[in-house]
Amino acid sequence: MHLGADARKREIYEGNPFLADERGGKKILSMKTAEDLRQLLYSIDRKGYPAYKGTKGSYRFGKYVLYIDHVQGDPFAAPSKLHVEVSGKTAGFPEQLYDKKHKRIALQDHLTRLFEEQARKYSFQAKGSGKSGILSVTRCGQEVLERSACALNPANGDIIVRFEAGFPANGRTINARELIKILFDFLPECVEKSLLYQNINSAKAQRVMELSEDQEFIRKELSKRELVAFVADGSVLPRESGISQRPMKGAVAFASPESMRVTMNLPYKGEISGMGIRKGITLIVGGGYHGKSTLLKALEMCVYPHIAGDGREYIVTDAAAVKIRAEDGRSIKHTDISMFINDLPNKKDTKAFYTEDASGSTSQAANVVEAMEAGASAFFIDEDTSATNFMVRDELMQRVIHRDMEPITPFIERMGAIYERFGISTVLVAGSSGAYFQVADKIVQMDRYVPRDITEAAKEAAAEYPGLSYPQDGTPAPEYARKPKKNPGVFHKGRIKIKTMGRDGVQLGHDTVDLRYVEQLADSEQLTCLGYILKLMEEDGFDGKKTVQEQIGSLLAQIEKKGFAAIVGKEVRNQGDIPGNLAMPRREEIFACMNRYRGLKL
Ligand code: ADP
Ligand code: MG
């Protein structure tokens, strides 16, 4: 017995970098204690930095288990990756705070914020060279997203928080005493103050749950009442600045026009009123600077829930609504854009349109069709970011340039049929053309940030003008038959490198996927997650039979079952194999990312 323990110690003390607590999912060593870790750290103090590698493993602290999952190679490299696991019994969160998926995500989000608040206080309190002393966890924005930083197991209430720490050094010499500060003084405080129910503000946690329930209630109401979106009276739509997503101070609060006002009785907040945007075609007009784009932007982002105090927490948009815009220069891979574009002078096939450098109109056409393929329920379009010739062709132009000579059937001529045939609504911001009046079901004017229902007056005015003529082809359904070419994938998984470029894109090997114009991505961690998804698909290969739609469909089924574990390419054997910097994108953005990936062979 003692001999075994000695051998084990020796193995640890010699800094074996591959000593792991689990092999093949089976624990082969009994768990080490915090005291073991402390001894180990003393023993490697002042050694060369690589001796830190030997700390990899798991250690039982009083109320949680600390896992050191990955140790950085030197003090200037990306910080080490760790996680803590608190058992449900110890954490003690009442089940009613997480017994539904939306509640669980809201609670995880809340706990991540609490943990972050603590960690921030201690970050760089331990000193040293390079990244020594960093203590950090994901910083959440205004949206509530499912993130890998914090996972709560709904079966037993166990909580995991994944975070980073910069293992301290002087130069490249281990300063173990500083790491002891982090792991034995700071971290226990972080855990105590954020992950134990008895120590946190329980009223606040309760309100997080209540808001999440109310938001979910509104979401369900949307479908019952045939609404695309609900914007509560009193909401604050504009943001503080181009670089801050906080609410603008002193903004004009939202107030629904009487004719569009709906009331709901939320389970916790009680009665609430606001503007209901019905399915069909809604036009938002008004003078420049009157708040049109701000309203649309709020609708776009409210496919996600927002935190209390954001100003948009009672704005809820159909979760499958997609922003559509022009995107010159994107690549298009065999997308059937023939419902908008036909008979190009260069005879290019628009049923399987291919380009590495799309124009404004072809890119916007592809964006529409690809969103349909992804299952979009509504389109949000702002003329500020649209290709004019894709959106509308006025009557005079129609007279001069005959339909037969114009490859583009503009969106305005398809909008009605897209709703009637495919059930996809459109919310369109357009201040420049009255041509939309005839096709819109509802016309809202933004007047000094206050919406007014001007449907009747606008329709009356429009009746005096000659109408546009519409194509008589019944709006053919696009084909979603694109198939990635057969490709066995790679044998050695994990070889393809991915890199997230902030909110702008992801790099997969040598390919950059530009996601700047996929506007409903809320967080760079969603992009990181998309990077993993592309990598997974490339590494697993394609059977040559599944369409893009089917391929993503089966991935989504896996994600539904296994969460982030389904996304991380290599086999996930323990929680340390899942990185702590992922946020779940929507299916719509998974499609958008695949469609912009130039490396995909079709
Ligand atoms: P439009 O699209 O109609 O030209 P924007 O939506 O871009 O107008 O808004 C113009 C400006 O007004 C922006 O700077 C925005 O922040 C500000 N703004 C929008 N809504 C409000 C509001 N409710 N209260 C105060 N300022 C607002
Ligand atoms: Mg605008």
PDB file of C-alpha atoms and ligand atoms in Angstrom, residues 288-289 291-294 382-384 429, ligand 2:
ATOM      1  CA  GLY A 288     -33.761  59.185 -41.560  1.00  0.00           C
ATOM      2  CA  TYR A 289     -32.563  59.025 -37.974  1.00  0.00           C
ATOM      3  CA  GLY A 291     -35.018  54.883 -35.103  1.00  0.00           C
ATOM      4  CA  LYS A 292     -35.919  52.369 -37.841  1.00  0.00           C
ATOM      5  CA  SER A 293     -32.663  50.468 -37.893  1.00  0.00           C
ATOM      6  CA  THR A 294     -32.517  50.525 -34.106  1.00  0.00           C
ATOM      7  CA  ASP A 382     -32.819  46.838 -43.681  1.00  0.00           C
ATOM      8  CA  GLU A 383     -32.497  48.841 -46.856  1.00  0.00           C
ATOM      9  CA  ASP A 384     -29.368  50.436 -45.353  1.00  0.00           C
ATOM     10  CA  VAL A 429     -37.044  48.704 -43.013  1.00  0.00           C
TER      11      VAL A 429
HETATM   12 MG    MG B   2     -31.258  53.109 -40.747  1.00  0.00          MG
END
